[in-house]
Short mmCIF file of N, CA and C and ligand atoms in Angstrom, two decimals:
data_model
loop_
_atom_site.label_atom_id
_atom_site.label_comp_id
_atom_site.label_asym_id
_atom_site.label_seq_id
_atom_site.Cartn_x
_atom_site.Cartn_y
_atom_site.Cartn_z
N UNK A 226 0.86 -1.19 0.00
CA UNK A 226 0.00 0.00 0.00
C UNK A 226 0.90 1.24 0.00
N UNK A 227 0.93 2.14 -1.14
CA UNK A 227 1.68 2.97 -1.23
C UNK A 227 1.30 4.53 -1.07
N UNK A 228 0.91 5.59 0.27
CA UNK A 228 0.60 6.19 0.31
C UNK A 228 1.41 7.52 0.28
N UNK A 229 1.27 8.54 -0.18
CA UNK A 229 2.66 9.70 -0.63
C UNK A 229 2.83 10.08 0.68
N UNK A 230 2.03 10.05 1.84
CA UNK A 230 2.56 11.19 3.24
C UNK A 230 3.09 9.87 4.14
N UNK A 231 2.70 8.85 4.24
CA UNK A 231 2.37 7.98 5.04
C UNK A 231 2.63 6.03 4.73
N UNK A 232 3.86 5.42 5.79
CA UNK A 232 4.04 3.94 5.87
C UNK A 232 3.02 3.50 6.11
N UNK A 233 2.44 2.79 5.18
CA UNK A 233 1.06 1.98 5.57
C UNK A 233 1.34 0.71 4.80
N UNK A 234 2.27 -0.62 5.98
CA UNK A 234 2.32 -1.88 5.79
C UNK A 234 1.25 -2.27 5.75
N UNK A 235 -0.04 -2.07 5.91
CA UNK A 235 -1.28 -2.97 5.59
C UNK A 235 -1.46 -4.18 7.06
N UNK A 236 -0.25 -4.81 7.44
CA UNK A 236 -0.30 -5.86 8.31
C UNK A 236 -1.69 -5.43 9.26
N UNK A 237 -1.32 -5.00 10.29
CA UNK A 237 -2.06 -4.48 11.08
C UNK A 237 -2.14 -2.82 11.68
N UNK A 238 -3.45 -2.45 11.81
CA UNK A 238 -3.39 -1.06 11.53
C UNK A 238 -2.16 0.04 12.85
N UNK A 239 -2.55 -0.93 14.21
CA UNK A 239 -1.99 -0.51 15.10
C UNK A 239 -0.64 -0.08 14.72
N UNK A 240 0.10 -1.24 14.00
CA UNK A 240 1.41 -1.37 13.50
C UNK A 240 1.83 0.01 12.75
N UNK A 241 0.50 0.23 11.71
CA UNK A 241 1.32 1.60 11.13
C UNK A 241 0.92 2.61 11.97
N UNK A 242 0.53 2.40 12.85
CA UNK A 242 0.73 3.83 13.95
C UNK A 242 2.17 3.75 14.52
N UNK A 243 2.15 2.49 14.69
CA UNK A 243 3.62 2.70 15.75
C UNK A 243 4.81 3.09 14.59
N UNK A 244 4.77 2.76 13.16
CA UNK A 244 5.35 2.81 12.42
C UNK A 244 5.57 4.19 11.87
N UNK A 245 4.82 5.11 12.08
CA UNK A 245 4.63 6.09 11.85
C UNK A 245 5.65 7.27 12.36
N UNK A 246 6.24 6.71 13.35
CA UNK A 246 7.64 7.46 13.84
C UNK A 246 8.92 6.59 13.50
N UNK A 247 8.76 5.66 12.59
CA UNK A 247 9.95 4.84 12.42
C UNK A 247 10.08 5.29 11.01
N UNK A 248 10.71 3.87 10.53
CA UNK A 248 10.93 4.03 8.51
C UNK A 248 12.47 3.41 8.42
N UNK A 249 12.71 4.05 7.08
CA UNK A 249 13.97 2.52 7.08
C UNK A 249 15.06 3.52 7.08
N UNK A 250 15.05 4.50 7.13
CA UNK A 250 16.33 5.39 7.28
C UNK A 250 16.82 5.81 8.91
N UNK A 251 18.51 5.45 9.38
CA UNK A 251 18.82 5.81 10.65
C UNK A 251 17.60 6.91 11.77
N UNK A 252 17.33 7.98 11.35
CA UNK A 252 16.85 8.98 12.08
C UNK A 252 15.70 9.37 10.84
N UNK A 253 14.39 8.41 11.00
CA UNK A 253 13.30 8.87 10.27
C UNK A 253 12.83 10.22 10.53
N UNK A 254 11.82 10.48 9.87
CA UNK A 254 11.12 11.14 10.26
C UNK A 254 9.93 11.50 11.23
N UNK A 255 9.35 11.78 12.05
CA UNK A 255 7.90 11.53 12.62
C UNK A 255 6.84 12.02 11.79
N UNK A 256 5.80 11.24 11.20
CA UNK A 256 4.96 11.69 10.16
C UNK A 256 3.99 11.72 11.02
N UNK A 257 3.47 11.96 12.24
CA UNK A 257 2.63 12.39 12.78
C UNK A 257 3.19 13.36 13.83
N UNK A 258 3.08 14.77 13.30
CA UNK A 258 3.94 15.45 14.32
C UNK A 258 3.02 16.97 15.14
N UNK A 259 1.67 16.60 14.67
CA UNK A 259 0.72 17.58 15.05
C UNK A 259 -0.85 16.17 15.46
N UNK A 260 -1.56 16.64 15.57
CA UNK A 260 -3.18 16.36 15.83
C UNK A 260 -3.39 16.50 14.06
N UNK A 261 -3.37 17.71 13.16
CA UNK A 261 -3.31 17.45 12.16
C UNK A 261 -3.00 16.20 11.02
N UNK A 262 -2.10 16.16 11.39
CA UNK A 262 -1.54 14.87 11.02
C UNK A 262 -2.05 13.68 10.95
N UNK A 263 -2.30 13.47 12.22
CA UNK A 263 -2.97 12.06 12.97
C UNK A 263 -4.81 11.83 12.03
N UNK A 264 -4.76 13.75 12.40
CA UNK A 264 -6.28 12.98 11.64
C UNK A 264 -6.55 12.58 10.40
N UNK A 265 -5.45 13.15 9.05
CA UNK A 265 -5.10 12.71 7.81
C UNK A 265 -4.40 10.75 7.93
N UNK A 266 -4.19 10.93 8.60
CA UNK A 266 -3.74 9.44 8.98
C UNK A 266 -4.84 8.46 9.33
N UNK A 267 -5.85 8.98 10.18
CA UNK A 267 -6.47 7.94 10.36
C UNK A 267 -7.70 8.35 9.29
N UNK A 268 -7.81 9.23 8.44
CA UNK A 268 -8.48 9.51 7.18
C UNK A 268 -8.03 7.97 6.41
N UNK A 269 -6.95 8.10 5.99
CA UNK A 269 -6.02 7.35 4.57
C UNK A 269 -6.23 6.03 5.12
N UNK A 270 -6.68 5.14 6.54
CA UNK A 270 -6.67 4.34 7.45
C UNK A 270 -7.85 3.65 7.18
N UNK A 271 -9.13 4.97 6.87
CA UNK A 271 -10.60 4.64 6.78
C UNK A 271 -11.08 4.95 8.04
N UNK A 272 -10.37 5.31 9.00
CA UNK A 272 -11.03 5.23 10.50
C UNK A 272 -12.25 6.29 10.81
N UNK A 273 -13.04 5.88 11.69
CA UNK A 273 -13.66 6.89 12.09
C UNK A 273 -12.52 8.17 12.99
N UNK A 274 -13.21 9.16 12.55
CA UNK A 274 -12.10 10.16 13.40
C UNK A 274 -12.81 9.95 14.84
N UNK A 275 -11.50 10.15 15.65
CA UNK A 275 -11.98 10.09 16.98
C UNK A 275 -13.09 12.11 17.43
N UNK A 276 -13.57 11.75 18.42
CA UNK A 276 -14.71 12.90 18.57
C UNK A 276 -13.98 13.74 19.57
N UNK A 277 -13.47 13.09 20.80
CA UNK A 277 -12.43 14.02 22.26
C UNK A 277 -11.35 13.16 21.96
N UNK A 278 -10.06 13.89 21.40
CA UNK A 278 -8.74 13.17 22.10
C UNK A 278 -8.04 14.28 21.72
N UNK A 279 -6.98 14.20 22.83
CA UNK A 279 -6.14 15.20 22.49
C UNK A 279 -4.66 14.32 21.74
N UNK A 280 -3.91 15.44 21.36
CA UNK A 280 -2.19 14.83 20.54
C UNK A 280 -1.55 14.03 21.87
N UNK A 281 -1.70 14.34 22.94
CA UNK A 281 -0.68 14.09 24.14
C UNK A 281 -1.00 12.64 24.15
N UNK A 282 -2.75 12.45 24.06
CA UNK A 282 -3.08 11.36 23.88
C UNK A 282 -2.69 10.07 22.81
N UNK A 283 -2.83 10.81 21.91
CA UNK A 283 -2.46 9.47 20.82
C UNK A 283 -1.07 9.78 21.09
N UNK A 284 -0.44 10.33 21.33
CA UNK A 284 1.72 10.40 20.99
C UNK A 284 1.63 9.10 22.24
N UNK A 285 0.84 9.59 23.32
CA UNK A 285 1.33 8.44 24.79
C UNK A 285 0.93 6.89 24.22
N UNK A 286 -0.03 7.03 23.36
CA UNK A 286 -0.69 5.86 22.93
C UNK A 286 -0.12 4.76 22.33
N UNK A 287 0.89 5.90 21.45
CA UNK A 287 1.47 4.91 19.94
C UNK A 287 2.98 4.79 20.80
N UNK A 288 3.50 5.15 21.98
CA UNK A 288 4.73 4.97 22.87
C UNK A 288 4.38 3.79 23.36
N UNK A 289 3.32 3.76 23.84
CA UNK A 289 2.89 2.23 24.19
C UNK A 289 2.87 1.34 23.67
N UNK A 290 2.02 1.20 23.09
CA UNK A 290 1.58 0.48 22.05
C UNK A 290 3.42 -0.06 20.73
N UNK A 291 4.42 1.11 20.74
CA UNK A 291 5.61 0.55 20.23
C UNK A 291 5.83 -0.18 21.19
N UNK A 292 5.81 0.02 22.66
CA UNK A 292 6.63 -0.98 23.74
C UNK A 292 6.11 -2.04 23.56
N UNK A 293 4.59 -2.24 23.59
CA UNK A 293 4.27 -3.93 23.03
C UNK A 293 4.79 -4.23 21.87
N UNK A 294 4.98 -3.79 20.90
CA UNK A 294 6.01 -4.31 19.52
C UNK A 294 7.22 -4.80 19.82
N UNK A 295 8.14 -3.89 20.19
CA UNK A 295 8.74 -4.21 20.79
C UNK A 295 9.31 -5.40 21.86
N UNK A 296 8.37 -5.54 22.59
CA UNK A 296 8.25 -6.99 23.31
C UNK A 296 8.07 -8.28 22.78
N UNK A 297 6.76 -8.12 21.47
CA UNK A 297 6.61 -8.94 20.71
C UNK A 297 7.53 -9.23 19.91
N UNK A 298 8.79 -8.63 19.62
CA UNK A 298 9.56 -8.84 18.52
C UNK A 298 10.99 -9.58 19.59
N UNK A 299 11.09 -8.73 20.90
CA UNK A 299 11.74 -9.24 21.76
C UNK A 299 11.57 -11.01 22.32
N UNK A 300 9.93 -11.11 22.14
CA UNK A 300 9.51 -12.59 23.03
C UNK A 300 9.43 -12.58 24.65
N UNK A 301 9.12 -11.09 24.89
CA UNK A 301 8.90 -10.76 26.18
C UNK A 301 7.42 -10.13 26.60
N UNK A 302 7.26 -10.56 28.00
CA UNK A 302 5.68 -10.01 27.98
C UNK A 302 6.03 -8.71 28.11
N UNK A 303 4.86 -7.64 27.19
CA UNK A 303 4.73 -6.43 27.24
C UNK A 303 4.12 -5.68 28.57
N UNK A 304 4.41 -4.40 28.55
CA UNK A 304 4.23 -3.62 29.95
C UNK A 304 3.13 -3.76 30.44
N UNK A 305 2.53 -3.97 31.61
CA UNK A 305 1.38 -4.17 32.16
C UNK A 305 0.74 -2.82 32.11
N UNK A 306 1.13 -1.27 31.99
CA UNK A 306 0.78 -0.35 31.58
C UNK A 306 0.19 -0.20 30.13
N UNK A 307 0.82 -0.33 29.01
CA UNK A 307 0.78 -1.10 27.73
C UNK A 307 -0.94 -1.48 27.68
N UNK A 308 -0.78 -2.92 28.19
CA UNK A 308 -2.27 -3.37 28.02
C UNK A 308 -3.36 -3.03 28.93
N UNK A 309 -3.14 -1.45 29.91
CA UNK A 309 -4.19 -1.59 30.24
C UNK A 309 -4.79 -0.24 29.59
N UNK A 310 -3.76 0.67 28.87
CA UNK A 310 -4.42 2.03 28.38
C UNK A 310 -4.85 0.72 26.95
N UNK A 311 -4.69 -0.26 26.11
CA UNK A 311 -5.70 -1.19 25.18
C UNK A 311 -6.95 -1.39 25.67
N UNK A 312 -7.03 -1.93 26.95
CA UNK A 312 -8.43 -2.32 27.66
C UNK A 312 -8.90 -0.95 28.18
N UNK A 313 -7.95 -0.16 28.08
CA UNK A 313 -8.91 1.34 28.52
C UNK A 313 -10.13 1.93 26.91
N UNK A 314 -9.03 1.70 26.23
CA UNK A 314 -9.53 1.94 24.44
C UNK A 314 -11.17 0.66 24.30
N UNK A 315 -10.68 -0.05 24.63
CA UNK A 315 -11.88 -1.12 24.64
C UNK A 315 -12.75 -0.89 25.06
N UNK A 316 -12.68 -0.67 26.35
CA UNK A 316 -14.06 -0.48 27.46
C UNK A 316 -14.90 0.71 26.95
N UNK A 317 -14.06 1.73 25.86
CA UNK A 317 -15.19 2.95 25.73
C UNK A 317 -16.05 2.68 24.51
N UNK A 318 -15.84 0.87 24.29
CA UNK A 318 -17.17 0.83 22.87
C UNK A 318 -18.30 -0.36 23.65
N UNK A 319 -19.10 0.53 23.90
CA UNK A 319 -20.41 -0.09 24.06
C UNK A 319 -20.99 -0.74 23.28
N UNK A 320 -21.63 -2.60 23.36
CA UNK A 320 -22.13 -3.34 22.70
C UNK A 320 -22.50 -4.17 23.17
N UNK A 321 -22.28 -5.56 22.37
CA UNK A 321 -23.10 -6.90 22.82
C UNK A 321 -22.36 -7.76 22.00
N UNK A 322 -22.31 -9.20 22.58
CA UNK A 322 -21.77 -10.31 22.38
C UNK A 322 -22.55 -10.71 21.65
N UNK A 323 -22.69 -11.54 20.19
CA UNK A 323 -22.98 -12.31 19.31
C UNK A 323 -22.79 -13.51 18.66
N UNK A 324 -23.38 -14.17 18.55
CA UNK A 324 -23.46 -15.79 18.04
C UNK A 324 -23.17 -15.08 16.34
N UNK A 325 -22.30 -15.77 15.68
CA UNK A 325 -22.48 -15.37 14.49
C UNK A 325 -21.87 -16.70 13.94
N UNK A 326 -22.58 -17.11 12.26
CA UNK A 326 -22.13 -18.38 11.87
C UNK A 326 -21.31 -17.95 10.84
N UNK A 327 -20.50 -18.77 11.09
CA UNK A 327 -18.93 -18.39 10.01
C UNK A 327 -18.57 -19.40 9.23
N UNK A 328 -18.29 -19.63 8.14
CA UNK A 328 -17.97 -20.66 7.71
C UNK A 328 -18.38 -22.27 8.14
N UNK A 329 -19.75 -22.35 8.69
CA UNK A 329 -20.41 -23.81 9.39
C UNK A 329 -20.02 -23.85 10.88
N UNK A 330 -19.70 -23.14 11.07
CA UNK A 330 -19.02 -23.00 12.98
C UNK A 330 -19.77 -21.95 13.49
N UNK A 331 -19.60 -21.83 14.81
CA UNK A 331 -20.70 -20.54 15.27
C UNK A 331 -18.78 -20.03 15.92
N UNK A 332 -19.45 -18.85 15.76
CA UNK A 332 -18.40 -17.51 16.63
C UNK A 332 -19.00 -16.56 17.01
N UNK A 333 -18.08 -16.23 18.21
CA UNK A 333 -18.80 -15.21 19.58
C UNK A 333 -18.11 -14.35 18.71
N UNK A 334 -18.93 -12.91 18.80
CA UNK A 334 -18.37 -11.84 18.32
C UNK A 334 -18.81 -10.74 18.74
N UNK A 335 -17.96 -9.69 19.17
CA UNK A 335 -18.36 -8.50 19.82
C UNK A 335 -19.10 -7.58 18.92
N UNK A 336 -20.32 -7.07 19.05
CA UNK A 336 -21.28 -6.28 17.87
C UNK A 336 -21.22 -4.71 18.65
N UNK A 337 -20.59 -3.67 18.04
CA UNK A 337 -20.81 -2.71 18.80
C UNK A 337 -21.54 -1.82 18.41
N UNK A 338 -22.15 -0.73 19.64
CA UNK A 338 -23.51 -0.14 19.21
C UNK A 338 -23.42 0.57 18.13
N UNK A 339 -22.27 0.96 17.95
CA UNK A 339 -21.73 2.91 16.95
C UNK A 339 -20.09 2.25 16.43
N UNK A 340 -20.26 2.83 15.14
CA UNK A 340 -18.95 2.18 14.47
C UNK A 340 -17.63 2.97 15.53
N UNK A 341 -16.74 2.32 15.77
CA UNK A 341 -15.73 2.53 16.24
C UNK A 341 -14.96 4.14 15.90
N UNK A 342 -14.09 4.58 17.01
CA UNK A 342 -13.38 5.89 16.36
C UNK A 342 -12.05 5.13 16.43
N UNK A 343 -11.41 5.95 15.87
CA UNK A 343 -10.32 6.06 15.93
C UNK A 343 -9.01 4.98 16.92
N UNK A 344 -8.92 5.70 17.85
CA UNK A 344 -8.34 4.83 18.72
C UNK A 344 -8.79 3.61 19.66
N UNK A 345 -10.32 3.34 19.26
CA UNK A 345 -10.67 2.02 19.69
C UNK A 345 -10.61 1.35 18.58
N UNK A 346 -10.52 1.54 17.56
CA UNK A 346 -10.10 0.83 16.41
C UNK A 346 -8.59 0.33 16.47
N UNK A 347 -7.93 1.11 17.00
CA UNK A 347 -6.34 0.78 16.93
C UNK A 347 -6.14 -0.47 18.28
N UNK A 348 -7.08 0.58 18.92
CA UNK A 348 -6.71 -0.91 20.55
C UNK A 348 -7.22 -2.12 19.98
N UNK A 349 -8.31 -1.85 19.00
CA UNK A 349 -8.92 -2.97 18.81
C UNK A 349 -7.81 -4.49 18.43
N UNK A 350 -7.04 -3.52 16.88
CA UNK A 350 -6.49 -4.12 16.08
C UNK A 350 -5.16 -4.58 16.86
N UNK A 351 -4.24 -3.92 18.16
CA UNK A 351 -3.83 -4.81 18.70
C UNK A 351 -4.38 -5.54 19.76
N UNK A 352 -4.95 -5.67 20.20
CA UNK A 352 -5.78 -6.54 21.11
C UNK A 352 -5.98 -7.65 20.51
N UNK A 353 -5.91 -7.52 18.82
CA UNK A 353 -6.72 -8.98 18.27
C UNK A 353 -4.50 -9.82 17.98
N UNK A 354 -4.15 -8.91 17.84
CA UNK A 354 -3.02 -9.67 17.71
C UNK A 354 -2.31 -10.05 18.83
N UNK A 355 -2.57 -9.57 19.99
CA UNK A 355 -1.82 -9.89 20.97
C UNK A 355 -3.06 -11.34 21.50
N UNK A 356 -3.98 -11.85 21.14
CA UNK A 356 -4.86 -12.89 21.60
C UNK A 356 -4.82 -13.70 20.56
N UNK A 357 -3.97 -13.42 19.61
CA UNK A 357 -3.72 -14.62 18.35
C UNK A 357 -2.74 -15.06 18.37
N UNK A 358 -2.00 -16.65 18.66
CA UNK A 358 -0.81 -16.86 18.66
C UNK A 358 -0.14 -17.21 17.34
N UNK A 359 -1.07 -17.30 16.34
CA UNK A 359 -0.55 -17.28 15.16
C UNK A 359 0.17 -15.99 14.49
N UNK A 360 -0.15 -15.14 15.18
CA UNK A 360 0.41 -13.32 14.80
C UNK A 360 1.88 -13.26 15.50
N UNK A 361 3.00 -13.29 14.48
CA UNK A 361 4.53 -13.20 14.49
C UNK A 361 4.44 -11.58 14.08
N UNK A 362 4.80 -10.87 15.57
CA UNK A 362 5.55 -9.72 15.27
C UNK A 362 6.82 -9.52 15.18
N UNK A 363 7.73 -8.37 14.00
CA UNK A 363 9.09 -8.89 14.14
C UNK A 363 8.87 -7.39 13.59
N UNK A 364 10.65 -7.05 13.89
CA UNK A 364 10.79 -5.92 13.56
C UNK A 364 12.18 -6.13 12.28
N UNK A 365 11.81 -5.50 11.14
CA UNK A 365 12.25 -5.84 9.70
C UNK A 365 13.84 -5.62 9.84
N UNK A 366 14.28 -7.02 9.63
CA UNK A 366 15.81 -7.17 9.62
C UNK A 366 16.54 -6.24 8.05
N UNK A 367 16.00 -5.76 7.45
CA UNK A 367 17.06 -4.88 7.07
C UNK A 367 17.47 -3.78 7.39
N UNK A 368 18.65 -3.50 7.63
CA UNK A 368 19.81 -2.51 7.44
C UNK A 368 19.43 -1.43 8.79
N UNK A 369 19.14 -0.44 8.30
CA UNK A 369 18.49 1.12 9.37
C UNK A 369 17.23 0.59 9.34
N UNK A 370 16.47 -0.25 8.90
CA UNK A 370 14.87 -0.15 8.63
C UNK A 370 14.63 -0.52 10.68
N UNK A 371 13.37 0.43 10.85
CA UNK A 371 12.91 0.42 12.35
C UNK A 371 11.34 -0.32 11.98
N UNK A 372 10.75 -0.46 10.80
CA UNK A 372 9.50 -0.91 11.00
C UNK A 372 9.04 -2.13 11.13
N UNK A 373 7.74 -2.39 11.88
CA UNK A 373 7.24 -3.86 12.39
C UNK A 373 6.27 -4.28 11.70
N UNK A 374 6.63 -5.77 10.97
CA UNK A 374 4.89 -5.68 10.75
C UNK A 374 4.71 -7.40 10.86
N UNK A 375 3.22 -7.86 10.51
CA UNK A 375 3.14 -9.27 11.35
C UNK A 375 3.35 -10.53 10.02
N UNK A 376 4.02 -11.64 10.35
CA UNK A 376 4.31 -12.09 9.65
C UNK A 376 2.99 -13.28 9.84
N UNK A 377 2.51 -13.14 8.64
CA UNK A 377 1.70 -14.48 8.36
C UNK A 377 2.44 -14.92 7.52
N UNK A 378 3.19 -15.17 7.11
CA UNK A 378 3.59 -16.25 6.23
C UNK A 378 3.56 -17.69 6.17
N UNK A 379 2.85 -18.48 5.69
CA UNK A 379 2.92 -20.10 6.10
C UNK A 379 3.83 -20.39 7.12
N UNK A 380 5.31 -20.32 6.44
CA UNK A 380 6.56 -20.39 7.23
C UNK A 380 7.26 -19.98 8.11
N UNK A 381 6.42 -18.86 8.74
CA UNK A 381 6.89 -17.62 9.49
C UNK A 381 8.07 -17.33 9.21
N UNK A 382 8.14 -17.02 7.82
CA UNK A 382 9.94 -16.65 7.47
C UNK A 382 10.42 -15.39 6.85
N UNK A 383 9.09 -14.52 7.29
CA UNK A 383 9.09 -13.48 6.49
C UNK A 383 10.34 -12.49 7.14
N UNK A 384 11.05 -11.48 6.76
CA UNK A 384 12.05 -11.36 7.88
C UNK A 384 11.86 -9.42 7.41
N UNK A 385 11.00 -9.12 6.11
CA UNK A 385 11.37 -8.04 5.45
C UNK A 385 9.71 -7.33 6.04
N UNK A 386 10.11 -6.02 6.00
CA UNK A 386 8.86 -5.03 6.29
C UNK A 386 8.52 -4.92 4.67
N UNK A 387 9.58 -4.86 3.63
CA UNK A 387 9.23 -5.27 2.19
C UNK A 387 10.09 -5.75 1.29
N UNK A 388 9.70 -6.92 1.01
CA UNK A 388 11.18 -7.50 0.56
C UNK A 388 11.84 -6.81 -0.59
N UNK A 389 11.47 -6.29 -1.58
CA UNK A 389 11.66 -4.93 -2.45
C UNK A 389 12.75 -4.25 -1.81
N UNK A 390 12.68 -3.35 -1.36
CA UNK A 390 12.56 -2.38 -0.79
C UNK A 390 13.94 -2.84 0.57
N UNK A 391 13.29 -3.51 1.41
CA UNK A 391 14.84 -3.62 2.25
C UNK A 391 15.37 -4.99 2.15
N UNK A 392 14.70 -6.04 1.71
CA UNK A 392 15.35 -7.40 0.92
C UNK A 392 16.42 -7.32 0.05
N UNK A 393 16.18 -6.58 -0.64
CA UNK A 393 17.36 -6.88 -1.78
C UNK A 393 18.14 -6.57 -1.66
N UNK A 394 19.30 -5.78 -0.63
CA UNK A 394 20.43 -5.62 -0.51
C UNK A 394 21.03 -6.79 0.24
N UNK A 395 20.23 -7.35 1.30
CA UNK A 395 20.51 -8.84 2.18
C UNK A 395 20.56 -9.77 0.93
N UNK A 396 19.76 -9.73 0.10
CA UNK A 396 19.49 -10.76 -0.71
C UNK A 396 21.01 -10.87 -1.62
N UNK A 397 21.42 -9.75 -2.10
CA UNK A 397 22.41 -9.30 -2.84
C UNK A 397 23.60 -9.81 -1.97
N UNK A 398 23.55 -9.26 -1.05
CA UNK A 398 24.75 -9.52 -0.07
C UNK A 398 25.26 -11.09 0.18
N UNK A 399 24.32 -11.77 -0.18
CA UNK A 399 23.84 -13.54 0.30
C UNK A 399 24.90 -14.29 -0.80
N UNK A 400 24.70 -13.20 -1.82
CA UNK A 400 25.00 -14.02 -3.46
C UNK A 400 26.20 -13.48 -3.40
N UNK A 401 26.58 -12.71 -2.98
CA UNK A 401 28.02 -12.14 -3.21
C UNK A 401 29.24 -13.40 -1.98
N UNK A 402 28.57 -13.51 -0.68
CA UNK A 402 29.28 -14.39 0.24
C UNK A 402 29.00 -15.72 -0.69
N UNK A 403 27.80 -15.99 -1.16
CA UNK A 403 27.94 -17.25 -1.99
C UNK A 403 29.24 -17.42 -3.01
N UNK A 404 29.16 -16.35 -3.60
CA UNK A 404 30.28 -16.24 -4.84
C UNK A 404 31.71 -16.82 -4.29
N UNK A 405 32.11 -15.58 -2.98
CA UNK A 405 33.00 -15.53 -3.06
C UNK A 405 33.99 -16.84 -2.61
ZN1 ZN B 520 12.22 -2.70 6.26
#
């Protein structure tokens, strides 16, 4: 997903928030560096804009929320602070539990009253990865690159935020030790 202001790995949305102060160069940039910002971001996202939050808020949010990345990429449990401003994001969407049939199986599913804003959308989206053990967070082994994103890959062998992009110099590098 190639957006002109904005890293948007697609993986998971939380991810390109936290990603949003990273990128593959030593000393990125911060592309969210106002409230402005944030709300063009969670525009390009699809999100509902949030209705009360302030910048102090989402900057503390997406600090967090990197420390669980972080952990996840580490294999360490994340800050108990961490997951409770997620379950704070949670608790402010009012709804109801649902039987829903999925593919011949029934699944419980949370139905909420009013489409989501903004940052319960983001708690949402890590909340669902931190309760999936199939969700491999890693933070992209090439070079300066700082960004995270989740590896589904059959093989969990994905190692690149894009293999394009920061693969091919590892890849290059591989063939050259092969050569030599
Ligand atoms: Zn990368």
């Amino acid at each position: 997903m190639v957006h002109p202001e904005f890293t948007l790995l697609g993986d998971a949305v939380w991810l390109d928030l936290v990603n949003s102060s990273r990128g593959r160069t030593p000393s990125p940039p911060d592309l969210l560096p106002d409230l402005e910002a944030y709300g063009r971001w969670s525009r390009a996202q699809q999100l509902q804009p949030d209705d009360d939050t302030s910048f102090t808020l989402v900057r503390t949010f997406r600090e967090q929320l990197t420390a669980v990345a972080e952990a996840l990429h580490a294999g360490i449990q994340p800050p108990g602070g961490a997951i409770a401003a997620i379950n704070g994001q949670l608790a402010r969407s009012a709804g109801s539990h649902q039987l829903t049939r999925v593919s011949g199986g029934w699944r419980l599913r949370f139905a909420p009253n009013r489409s989501l804003q903004a940052l319960e959308a983001i708690a949402r989206s890590a909340a669902a990865t931190l309760a999936d053990p199939g969700a491999i967070v890693r933070r992209c082994a090439g070079g300066p690159c700082s960004l995270f994103f989740i590896d589904h890959s059959p093989t969990q062998s994905r190692r690149w935020c894009d293999a394009a992009l920061c693969g091919h110099g590892a890849t290059v590098e591989r063939r050259r030790g092969l050569l030599r």
